[in-house]
Coordinates of C-alpha atoms in Angstrom, one line a residue:
Chain A
M1 CA 10.6 -25.6 11.3
L2 CA 13.3 -27.6 12.8
G3 CA 16.3 -25.6 11.3
L4 CA 14.9 -23.3 12.1
L5 CA 14.3 -23.6 16.1
R6 CA 17.8 -25.0 16.4
I7 CA 19.0 -21.0 14.7
W8 CA 15.9 -19.5 18.0
Y9 CA 17.5 -22.0 19.9
F10 CA 21.4 -21.4 19.6
V11 CA 20.0 -16.6 19.2
T12 CA 18.9 -17.3 22.2
W13 CA 21.9 -19.6 23.8
V14 CA 24.1 -16.9 22.3
L15 CA 21.8 -13.6 24.2
V16 CA 21.8 -15.5 27.3
I17 CA 25.6 -15.7 27.7
S18 CA 26.5 -12.3 26.1
L19 CA 23.3 -10.8 28.7
S20 CA 24.8 -12.0 31.2
V21 CA 28.6 -11.7 30.9
S22 CA 29.7 -8.9 33.9
C23 CA 32.9 -6.9 33.9
C24 CA 35.1 -10.5 35.2
N25 CA 36.4 -11.5 31.9
F26 CA 34.7 -14.7 32.0
A27 CA 31.6 -15.5 30.5
F28 CA 28.9 -17.8 32.7
V29 CA 25.4 -19.3 31.9
K30 CA 22.0 -16.4 34.1
D31 CA 20.8 -19.8 35.6
F32 CA 23.6 -22.3 35.5
K33 CA 24.4 -22.9 39.0
Y34 CA 28.2 -23.0 40.5
A35 CA 30.5 -24.4 42.8
D36 CA 33.6 -23.1 44.4
S37 CA 35.5 -25.3 43.1
H38 CA 34.7 -24.3 39.7
E39 CA 32.2 -26.8 38.4
W40 CA 28.7 -25.9 37.0
V41 CA 25.5 -27.0 37.0
K42 CA 22.9 -27.1 35.2
V43 CA 19.9 -28.3 36.9
D44 CA 16.6 -29.9 35.1
G45 CA 13.8 -31.4 36.3
N46 CA 16.1 -34.2 38.7
S47 CA 18.9 -34.0 35.7
A48 CA 22.5 -32.5 36.1
T49 CA 24.7 -31.5 33.7
V50 CA 28.0 -31.0 34.6
G51 CA 31.4 -29.4 33.7
I52 CA 33.4 -26.5 34.4
T53 CA 34.0 -22.6 34.2
D54 CA 35.1 -20.8 31.7
H55 CA 37.6 -19.2 34.3
A56 CA 38.3 -22.4 34.9
Q57 CA 39.4 -23.4 31.4
D58 CA 41.0 -19.9 31.1
H59 CA 43.4 -20.3 34.2
L60 CA 44.6 -25.0 33.6
G61 CA 45.1 -23.6 29.5
D62 CA 44.3 -26.5 27.2
V63 CA 43.5 -29.1 27.8
V64 CA 44.3 -32.8 26.7
Y65 CA 42.4 -35.1 28.7
V66 CA 39.4 -35.0 30.7
E67 CA 39.6 -38.2 32.9
L68 CA 36.1 -39.7 33.2
P69 CA 33.4 -41.0 35.5
E70 CA 32.2 -44.1 35.5
V71 CA 28.9 -44.0 34.5
G72 CA 26.3 -46.0 37.3
A73 CA 29.2 -44.6 39.5
S74 CA 27.8 -42.7 43.0
V75 CA 28.8 -38.8 43.0
K76 CA 29.6 -36.6 46.1
Q77 CA 28.9 -33.2 46.0
G78 CA 31.8 -32.0 46.9
E79 CA 34.4 -35.0 45.8
G80 CA 36.6 -36.0 43.6
F81 CA 35.0 -38.0 40.1
G82 CA 37.3 -37.5 37.3
A83 CA 40.3 -34.9 36.1
V84 CA 40.9 -32.3 33.7
E85 CA 44.3 -32.2 32.3
S86 CA 46.0 -29.9 30.5
V87 CA 49.5 -28.8 28.7
K88 CA 50.4 -27.3 31.9
A89 CA 49.4 -29.2 35.2
T90 CA 46.4 -32.4 36.6
S91 CA 42.5 -30.6 37.9
D92 CA 41.0 -33.0 40.2
V93 CA 38.0 -31.9 39.0
Y94 CA 34.8 -32.4 41.7
S95 CA 30.6 -32.2 41.1
P96 CA 28.5 -30.4 42.7
V97 CA 25.7 -32.6 43.7
S98 CA 25.2 -36.1 45.0
G99 CA 23.4 -39.1 42.9
K100 CA 24.2 -41.4 39.9
V101 CA 26.5 -40.8 36.9
V102 CA 24.0 -41.9 33.7
E103 CA 26.3 -40.6 31.0
V104 CA 29.8 -38.9 30.1
N105 CA 30.9 -37.0 27.3
E106 CA 32.3 -39.6 24.4
E107 CA 33.4 -37.1 22.1
L108 CA 35.7 -36.1 25.2
S109 CA 37.8 -38.8 24.4
N110 CA 38.9 -37.5 20.6
S111 CA 37.7 -33.8 21.3
P112 CA 39.3 -32.3 24.7
G113 CA 39.7 -28.8 23.3
L114 CA 35.8 -28.6 23.4
V115 CA 35.9 -27.9 27.2
N116 CA 38.4 -24.9 26.5
A117 CA 36.4 -23.7 23.1
S118 CA 33.1 -24.9 25.3
P119 CA 32.8 -24.7 28.6
Y120 CA 29.0 -24.6 28.7
E121 CA 27.9 -26.4 25.8
E122 CA 29.4 -28.8 24.1
G123 CA 32.4 -29.6 26.7
W124 CA 29.5 -30.4 29.2
I125 CA 31.6 -34.0 31.1
M126 CA 28.6 -35.9 33.0
K127 CA 25.2 -36.0 33.4
V128 CA 23.8 -37.2 37.1
E129 CA 20.6 -38.3 38.2
I130 CA 20.4 -35.9 41.2
S131 CA 19.4 -37.8 45.0
D132 CA 19.6 -34.5 46.7
S133 CA 17.8 -31.9 45.3
G134 CA 18.4 -30.0 48.8
E135 CA 21.6 -29.7 48.6
L136 CA 21.4 -27.3 46.0
N137 CA 21.4 -25.1 47.7
K138 CA 25.2 -24.6 48.6
L139 CA 25.8 -23.4 45.4
L140 CA 25.9 -20.1 43.7
D141 CA 24.7 -18.5 41.9
S142 CA 26.1 -17.5 39.5
E143 CA 25.9 -14.0 40.7
K144 CA 28.3 -15.0 43.7
Y145 CA 30.1 -17.0 41.6
T146 CA 30.7 -14.4 39.2
K147 CA 32.2 -12.4 42.0
F148 CA 34.3 -14.7 43.8
C149 CA 35.7 -15.4 40.4
E150 CA 36.6 -11.6 40.8
E151 CA 38.3 -12.2 44.3
E152 CA 39.6 -15.0 43.7
D153 CA 41.7 -12.7 41.0
A154 CA 42.8 -10.2 42.2
H155 CA 45.1 -11.2 44.0
Chain B
M1 CA 38.8 -27.9 41.0
R2 CA 41.3 -27.6 43.4
G3 CA 45.2 -27.7 43.6
A4 CA 46.1 -27.5 38.7
G5 CA 49.6 -29.5 40.9
L6 CA 53.5 -29.0 39.6
W7 CA 53.9 -28.8 35.9
Q8 CA 56.6 -29.9 34.6
L9 CA 58.9 -27.8 34.2
G10 CA 62.0 -27.4 36.8
Q11 CA 60.4 -26.1 40.4
S12 CA 57.7 -23.0 37.7
I13 CA 54.7 -23.0 39.4
T14 CA 51.6 -22.9 37.1
R15 CA 49.4 -20.4 37.9
R16 CA 47.4 -22.2 41.3
I17 CA 43.5 -21.6 40.7
A18 CA 43.0 -20.7 44.9
Q19 CA 40.1 -22.2 46.9
G20 CA 39.4 -21.3 50.0
D21 CA 42.0 -22.2 52.4
K22 CA 45.0 -22.2 51.0
K23 CA 44.1 -18.8 49.9
A24 CA 46.8 -18.1 52.5
V25 CA 48.8 -19.7 50.2
A26 CA 48.4 -18.2 46.7
R27 CA 48.9 -14.4 49.0
R28 CA 52.5 -15.9 49.6
Y29 CA 52.9 -16.3 46.1
F30 CA 52.6 -13.6 45.1
A31 CA 54.4 -11.7 47.3
S32 CA 57.7 -13.1 45.9
E33 CA 56.6 -11.9 43.0
A34 CA 58.5 -8.7 43.5
E35 CA 61.2 -10.5 44.8
L36 CA 61.5 -12.1 41.8
K37 CA 64.9 -11.9 39.0
K38 CA 63.7 -9.9 35.9
T39 CA 65.4 -9.9 32.3
V40 CA 65.6 -6.9 30.5
L41 CA 62.4 -8.1 28.4
Y42 CA 59.7 -8.1 31.1
D43 CA 58.5 -5.0 30.4
F44 CA 58.1 -6.0 27.3
H45 CA 56.7 -9.1 27.9
I46 CA 53.3 -8.7 29.1
A47 CA 52.8 -5.6 26.8
N48 CA 52.7 -8.4 24.2
G49 CA 50.7 -10.4 26.8
G50 CA 52.9 -13.3 28.4
K51 CA 51.5 -14.5 31.8
M52 CA 54.5 -14.4 34.2
V53 CA 54.9 -17.0 36.0
P54 CA 58.3 -18.2 38.8
F55 CA 61.5 -19.5 37.4
A56 CA 64.5 -20.8 38.6
G57 CA 64.3 -17.2 40.7
W58 CA 63.2 -15.6 37.7
G59 CA 59.8 -14.7 36.4
M60 CA 59.1 -15.6 33.7
P61 CA 56.1 -15.8 31.2
I62 CA 55.1 -18.7 29.8
Q63 CA 53.2 -18.0 28.0
Y64 CA 51.9 -15.3 26.1
K65 CA 47.9 -14.9 23.9
D66 CA 47.5 -18.1 21.7
S67 CA 47.8 -20.8 24.1
I68 CA 50.7 -23.9 24.4
I69 CA 49.7 -26.3 21.8
D70 CA 49.4 -23.3 18.9
S71 CA 52.9 -21.5 19.7
T72 CA 54.8 -25.2 19.8
I73 CA 53.2 -25.0 16.3
N74 CA 53.5 -21.8 15.9
C75 CA 57.3 -23.2 16.2
R76 CA 58.2 -25.7 13.7
Q77 CA 55.3 -24.1 10.5
N78 CA 57.8 -20.8 11.1
G79 CA 59.5 -19.7 14.0
S80 CA 59.1 -18.8 18.4
L81 CA 61.0 -16.2 20.0
F82 CA 62.3 -16.8 23.0
D83 CA 64.3 -15.1 26.1
V84 CA 66.4 -16.8 27.6
S85 CA 68.4 -14.7 29.3
H86 CA 67.3 -16.0 33.4
M87 CA 71.0 -18.5 32.0
C88 CA 73.4 -18.1 33.0
G89 CA 76.6 -17.3 29.9
L90 CA 80.4 -16.8 30.2
S91 CA 83.1 -17.2 29.0
L92 CA 86.7 -18.3 30.4
K93 CA 89.9 -16.9 29.0
G94 CA 93.3 -16.9 29.3
K95 CA 96.0 -20.0 27.5
D96 CA 95.5 -23.2 30.0
S97 CA 91.3 -21.7 29.2
I98 CA 91.1 -25.5 27.6
P99 CA 92.7 -27.8 30.2
F100 CA 90.9 -26.9 32.7
L101 CA 87.8 -26.5 30.7
E102 CA 88.5 -30.8 30.3
K103 CA 89.1 -31.5 33.5
L104 CA 85.0 -30.0 34.7
V105 CA 83.8 -31.9 31.0
I106 CA 83.3 -34.5 29.1
A107 CA 83.8 -32.7 25.7
D108 CA 86.8 -33.4 23.8
V109 CA 87.4 -29.0 23.9
A110 CA 91.0 -29.5 23.0
S111 CA 90.0 -30.8 19.1
L112 CA 86.5 -28.7 18.4
A113 CA 87.1 -26.3 16.2
P114 CA 87.3 -22.0 15.7
G115 CA 84.4 -21.2 16.1
T116 CA 82.2 -24.2 16.9
G117 CA 80.8 -26.0 19.5
T118 CA 78.5 -28.2 21.6
L119 CA 76.4 -29.3 24.2
T120 CA 78.3 -31.5 27.5
V121 CA 78.2 -32.2 30.9
F122 CA 79.3 -30.8 33.1
T123 CA 80.5 -34.2 35.7
N124 CA 80.8 -34.2 39.4
E125 CA 83.0 -37.4 41.5
K126 CA 79.9 -40.0 41.5
G127 CA 80.2 -39.2 37.6
G128 CA 76.5 -38.1 37.3
A129 CA 75.6 -34.5 35.9
I130 CA 76.1 -31.4 37.5
D131 CA 74.2 -29.8 34.3
D132 CA 74.1 -30.0 30.8
S133 CA 75.7 -26.6 28.8
V134 CA 76.6 -26.0 25.4
I135 CA 79.9 -25.1 24.9
T136 CA 81.9 -22.9 22.1
K137 CA 85.6 -22.0 20.8
V138 CA 85.6 -19.1 20.3
T139 CA 89.9 -19.4 20.2
D140 CA 92.2 -21.7 21.8
D141 CA 91.5 -18.5 24.4
H142 CA 88.5 -18.0 25.0
I143 CA 85.6 -20.4 26.0
Y144 CA 82.1 -19.5 25.6
L145 CA 79.4 -21.6 28.3
V146 CA 75.9 -21.2 29.3
V147 CA 74.2 -22.9 31.7
N148 CA 70.1 -23.7 33.2
A149 CA 69.3 -21.2 35.3
G150 CA 68.3 -23.4 38.3
C151 CA 71.7 -25.0 38.3
R152 CA 74.0 -20.5 38.1
D153 CA 74.7 -20.8 41.4
K154 CA 75.9 -24.9 42.0
D155 CA 77.5 -24.5 38.7
L156 CA 79.2 -20.5 39.1
A157 CA 80.5 -21.7 43.0
H158 CA 81.5 -25.5 41.3
I159 CA 84.0 -24.2 38.7
E160 CA 85.1 -20.8 41.1
E161 CA 86.5 -24.2 43.2
H162 CA 88.3 -25.5 41.1
M163 CA 89.5 -22.4 38.7
K164 CA 91.0 -20.6 42.0
A165 CA 92.6 -25.0 43.4
F166 CA 94.4 -24.5 38.4
K167 CA 95.3 -20.6 40.3
A168 CA 96.8 -21.8 42.7
K169 CA 99.4 -24.1 40.4
G170 CA 100.4 -21.7 38.1
G171 CA 97.2 -22.3 35.7
D172 CA 96.7 -19.2 33.8
V173 CA 92.5 -19.1 33.6
S174 CA 89.6 -16.5 34.5
W175 CA 86.4 -16.1 33.1
H176 CA 83.4 -13.6 33.3
I177 CA 79.8 -13.1 33.3
H178 CA 78.1 -11.9 31.1
D179 CA 75.0 -10.4 34.0
E180 CA 75.2 -7.1 31.3
R181 CA 74.2 -9.5 28.6
S182 CA 70.2 -10.8 27.1
L183 CA 69.8 -14.3 26.0
L184 CA 67.8 -14.7 23.0
A185 CA 65.9 -17.4 21.3
L186 CA 65.7 -17.7 17.5
Q187 CA 63.4 -20.9 16.2
G188 CA 62.0 -22.6 13.4
P189 CA 62.5 -22.3 9.4
L190 CA 62.0 -18.2 9.2
A191 CA 65.1 -17.7 11.9
A192 CA 67.9 -17.6 9.8
P193 CA 66.1 -15.4 6.9
T194 CA 64.3 -13.3 9.6
L195 CA 67.8 -12.7 11.4
Q196 CA 69.2 -13.0 7.6
H197 CA 67.2 -9.4 7.9
L198 CA 69.3 -7.7 10.4
T199 CA 73.1 -8.8 9.6
K200 CA 75.7 -8.0 6.4
E201 CA 76.9 -12.1 7.4
D202 CA 76.1 -14.5 5.1
L203 CA 74.1 -16.9 8.3
S204 CA 73.9 -19.9 4.9
K205 CA 77.4 -20.5 5.9
L206 CA 76.9 -21.1 9.5
Y207 CA 76.2 -24.3 10.8
F208 CA 74.3 -26.3 13.4
G209 CA 77.3 -25.7 16.2
E210 CA 78.7 -23.2 15.3
F211 CA 79.5 -19.7 16.9
R212 CA 80.3 -15.8 15.4
I213 CA 80.9 -12.5 16.6
L214 CA 79.5 -9.8 14.6
D215 CA 76.5 -7.4 14.6
I216 CA 72.4 -8.1 14.1
N217 CA 70.8 -4.9 14.3
G218 CA 73.5 -2.4 14.9
A219 CA 74.5 -4.9 18.2
R220 CA 77.6 -6.7 18.9
C221 CA 76.3 -10.6 19.5
F222 CA 77.3 -14.3 20.3
L223 CA 75.9 -15.7 17.6
T224 CA 75.7 -19.9 17.9
R225 CA 73.7 -21.2 15.8
T226 CA 71.8 -23.8 18.4
G227 CA 69.2 -24.3 20.6
Y228 CA 66.7 -26.5 22.0
T229 CA 63.8 -27.1 20.1
G230 CA 64.8 -30.4 17.5
E231 CA 64.7 -26.8 13.9
D232 CA 66.8 -24.6 12.6
G233 CA 68.0 -21.7 14.9
F234 CA 70.2 -19.7 16.7
E235 CA 70.7 -18.3 20.5
I236 CA 72.0 -14.8 20.9
S237 CA 73.9 -13.0 23.6
V238 CA 72.7 -9.4 23.2
P239 CA 74.0 -7.0 25.4
D240 CA 71.2 -5.9 27.2
E241 CA 70.9 -2.6 26.1
N242 CA 70.2 -3.3 22.7
A243 CA 67.5 -6.1 23.4
V244 CA 64.5 -4.7 23.8
D245 CA 65.5 -3.3 20.1
L246 CA 66.8 -6.3 18.8
A247 CA 63.6 -8.5 19.7
K248 CA 61.2 -6.2 18.4
A249 CA 62.9 -6.1 15.1
I250 CA 62.7 -9.9 15.0
L251 CA 59.2 -9.6 15.3
E252 CA 58.2 -7.0 13.1
K253 CA 60.6 -8.3 10.1
S254 CA 59.2 -11.5 10.1
E255 CA 55.8 -9.3 9.8
G256 CA 54.6 -11.5 12.4
K257 CA 55.1 -14.9 11.7
V258 CA 57.8 -14.6 14.8
R259 CA 55.7 -15.0 18.0
L260 CA 57.1 -14.8 20.6
T261 CA 57.1 -17.6 22.6
G262 CA 57.0 -18.2 26.5
L263 CA 58.2 -21.4 28.6
G264 CA 55.3 -24.0 28.4
A265 CA 56.0 -24.3 24.4
R266 CA 60.0 -24.5 25.1
D267 CA 59.1 -27.3 26.6
S268 CA 56.8 -29.2 25.0
L269 CA 59.5 -28.6 21.6
R270 CA 62.3 -29.6 23.7
L271 CA 60.2 -32.8 24.9
E272 CA 59.2 -33.3 21.6
A273 CA 63.0 -33.4 20.0
G274 CA 64.3 -35.4 22.8
L275 CA 66.1 -32.7 24.3
C276 CA 66.7 -33.6 28.8
L277 CA 66.0 -30.5 30.8
Y278 CA 68.3 -30.8 33.4
G279 CA 66.3 -31.5 36.6
N280 CA 63.6 -34.0 35.5
D281 CA 65.4 -36.1 33.1
M282 CA 69.4 -35.6 34.6
E283 CA 70.3 -35.0 37.7
Q284 CA 73.3 -34.9 40.4
H285 CA 73.0 -39.5 40.4
T286 CA 73.1 -39.5 36.5
T287 CA 75.3 -40.3 34.2
P288 CA 76.4 -39.6 30.5
V289 CA 75.8 -42.6 29.4
E290 CA 72.3 -43.6 31.5
A291 CA 71.4 -40.3 29.6
G292 CA 72.1 -41.7 26.4
L293 CA 75.3 -39.1 26.2
T294 CA 78.0 -41.6 25.6
W295 CA 78.8 -39.4 23.1
A296 CA 79.7 -36.9 24.5
I297 CA 82.1 -38.2 26.0
G298 CA 85.1 -36.9 23.9
K299 CA 86.4 -40.1 21.7
R300 CA 90.5 -39.1 23.6
R301 CA 88.3 -38.4 26.9
R302 CA 87.0 -42.3 26.1
A303 CA 90.9 -43.5 25.6
E304 CA 92.1 -41.1 28.2
G305 CA 89.8 -39.5 30.9
G306 CA 91.0 -36.9 33.0
F307 CA 87.7 -34.8 33.8
L308 CA 85.6 -35.6 37.3
G309 CA 84.5 -38.8 38.0
A310 CA 85.7 -40.4 34.2
E311 CA 86.4 -43.9 35.9
V312 CA 82.7 -44.6 37.0
I313 CA 82.2 -43.1 33.3
L314 CA 84.4 -45.4 31.5
K315 CA 83.1 -48.1 33.9
Q316 CA 80.1 -47.7 33.1
L317 CA 81.3 -47.4 28.8
E318 CA 83.1 -50.7 29.3
E319 CA 80.1 -53.1 31.0
G320 CA 77.2 -50.4 29.9
P321 CA 75.2 -49.2 32.6
K322 CA 72.5 -51.0 34.4
I323 CA 69.6 -48.4 33.6
R324 CA 68.7 -46.1 30.5
R325 CA 66.7 -43.0 29.7
A326 CA 64.4 -43.7 26.9
G327 CA 61.5 -42.4 25.1
F328 CA 57.9 -43.4 24.9
I329 CA 55.1 -42.8 23.7
S330 CA 51.7 -43.9 25.6
S331 CA 47.3 -44.0 25.9
G332 CA 45.5 -42.5 28.5
P333 CA 46.0 -39.8 30.4
P334 CA 49.9 -37.9 29.7
A335 CA 52.2 -40.1 31.6
R336 CA 54.0 -37.4 33.8
S337 CA 57.5 -37.2 35.9
H338 CA 57.8 -39.5 38.9
S339 CA 54.8 -41.8 36.6
E340 CA 55.6 -45.5 37.1
I341 CA 56.2 -47.3 33.8
Q342 CA 56.0 -50.8 34.1
N343 CA 56.6 -54.1 31.5
E344 CA 53.6 -55.9 30.3
K345 CA 53.5 -58.4 33.4
G346 CA 52.8 -55.4 35.4
E347 CA 56.6 -56.3 36.8
T348 CA 58.8 -52.0 38.6
I349 CA 61.4 -51.3 35.6
G350 CA 61.6 -47.8 35.6
E351 CA 60.2 -44.6 35.6
V352 CA 59.2 -41.8 33.8
T353 CA 61.5 -38.0 34.1
S354 CA 59.5 -36.4 31.4
G355 CA 56.2 -36.7 29.6
G356 CA 53.3 -34.5 28.8
F357 CA 51.1 -34.0 25.1
S358 CA 53.3 -33.5 21.4
P359 CA 50.8 -30.8 20.0
C360 CA 53.1 -31.6 16.6
L361 CA 52.0 -35.3 17.3
K362 CA 48.7 -35.4 18.6
K363 CA 49.9 -37.9 21.5
N364 CA 51.6 -38.4 24.1
I365 CA 55.1 -37.8 24.1
A366 CA 57.3 -39.3 27.4
M367 CA 61.3 -39.9 28.6
G368 CA 62.1 -41.4 31.5
Y369 CA 64.7 -44.3 33.2
V370 CA 63.9 -48.1 32.4
K371 CA 66.6 -51.5 33.1
S372 CA 69.0 -52.0 30.7
G373 CA 67.3 -54.7 28.0
S374 CA 64.1 -52.9 27.9
H375 CA 65.1 -49.3 26.3
K376 CA 65.2 -51.5 22.5
A377 CA 62.2 -49.5 20.7
G378 CA 59.5 -51.4 20.2
T379 CA 59.0 -52.3 23.6
K380 CA 56.1 -52.3 25.4
V381 CA 55.1 -51.0 28.3
K382 CA 52.9 -49.7 31.7
I383 CA 52.3 -47.0 32.6
I384 CA 51.4 -46.0 36.1
V385 CA 49.2 -42.9 35.8
R386 CA 47.0 -41.8 38.8
G387 CA 46.7 -45.5 39.4
K388 CA 45.3 -47.0 36.2
A389 CA 47.4 -48.8 33.9
Y390 CA 47.5 -47.6 30.5
D391 CA 50.0 -49.1 27.1
G392 CA 52.6 -47.6 25.8
A393 CA 56.2 -48.5 24.0
V394 CA 59.2 -47.5 23.9
T395 CA 59.7 -45.3 21.0
K396 CA 63.0 -43.6 19.2
M397 CA 63.5 -40.2 20.3
P398 CA 63.6 -37.2 18.9
F399 CA 60.0 -37.4 18.8
V400 CA 59.7 -35.0 16.1
P401 CA 62.1 -35.4 14.2
T402 CA 64.8 -32.3 14.0
K403 CA 65.8 -30.4 11.2
Y404 CA 69.6 -29.1 11.7
Y405 CA 71.0 -26.5 10.3
K406 CA 74.5 -29.0 8.4
P407 CA 76.0 -28.8 5.5
S408 CA 74.9 -31.0 3.4

């Protein structure tokens, strides 16, 4: 029974993602919110999960190391909370929300490549207890983010 | 995520993820793409999924469709084909070519057998490195050299200045810069079997460091069994008009196992092989002794000198250099150029000059210079990356064993 539920969940997830892909070549998830610095956030009540987008991981190339924040640390919207390193370069990552870090994805220490393979699911970086949900209005929805990516890539 | 930062390959800048305030910078960057020099394979790279970036004034592929990691691993498992036409090939001709060149490099050019070559260093008056180069004695009156793209203008001006003075004293030497030729590097275990399909010459008799002028795929090529990856392989100088066909033929004969490979993987490969990148691991102030290239100073040259900066270098050979190049393996994030190296007590002992993640070893590897005494294999160090200290240790290079084709 649980097995069927997992399959159903997976199928729905795949459909959500495939329905979301537009003329831009990168995937995004419709209900997530996005920062123009290429981080995504999935909000569930007071809890936010944060990662970097498909567009970002593609530009970075193979991720070889993720500098995770400390659990318990405070983060502020727009401020750096860690870094993602690829073969080519190091990139700072900026928190799309303010709050307290409650969990980090330890899997990334062994498998930093998850950021490339599954940027919206297994490649999540941190979970935050949001302190100011009003700030979410400053983020982009999937449509605005896609447009933003297209404009950037057009240069 | 903003500002992807400078990447370690020479003066190359990766495609930054442009931010609002940096859009102006991004626009200027792309505007200058029109002024970049192009090799004859430029369109071929793009047609094959090449992602082009500026490098030393040229538009070069940093990678193709596969990732840098996959590309690096494929080179060692199968093979890679690189377009390195941006590098500068030249020939010195004349009966005094050897004594002329010996004034400028540390190699014992006179005792090279015809058809053999070696890695050498062009030195300045202070014994520092102007550039590193692979030189080949074709015959006693013809020397073929390849120098770095980023040092082309500097090297040619240097050689020209000395050539004028040499000729003024009656020396017989002239040069020809091979701008009519392209350079392909074919590296990996499939390099020789693939190339053998395209030439009648028996490649099993051509050993590491050796040179031939021969027909490959119907074109008259200069072939050197050398490379920048630590693998067995060749550098093929081919006339521009035959370069694309040769590249296509190599890829076809390997049935797709040899893949077009870009500068990103090239840098990972050379770092794994413990090879210096001029501009990072060797600069104007670095002597060959400090860089661990004492082996490249010919025995006779150590006794006689006669090259620029010889006094400084010979003194270092006698007394030992104050700093030495060493290899490191470290934990945490990859150590990058200019990262500080400390001993276990936290005292600064040196600096990283190149570093990155090794796709083959799946570890962080780096090269840098440390105080002599701290350079021995096994020495524990700390490497500072973004303000935090991470454990590391001095490691022998090459990091990945080399596979040069030498007579048994």
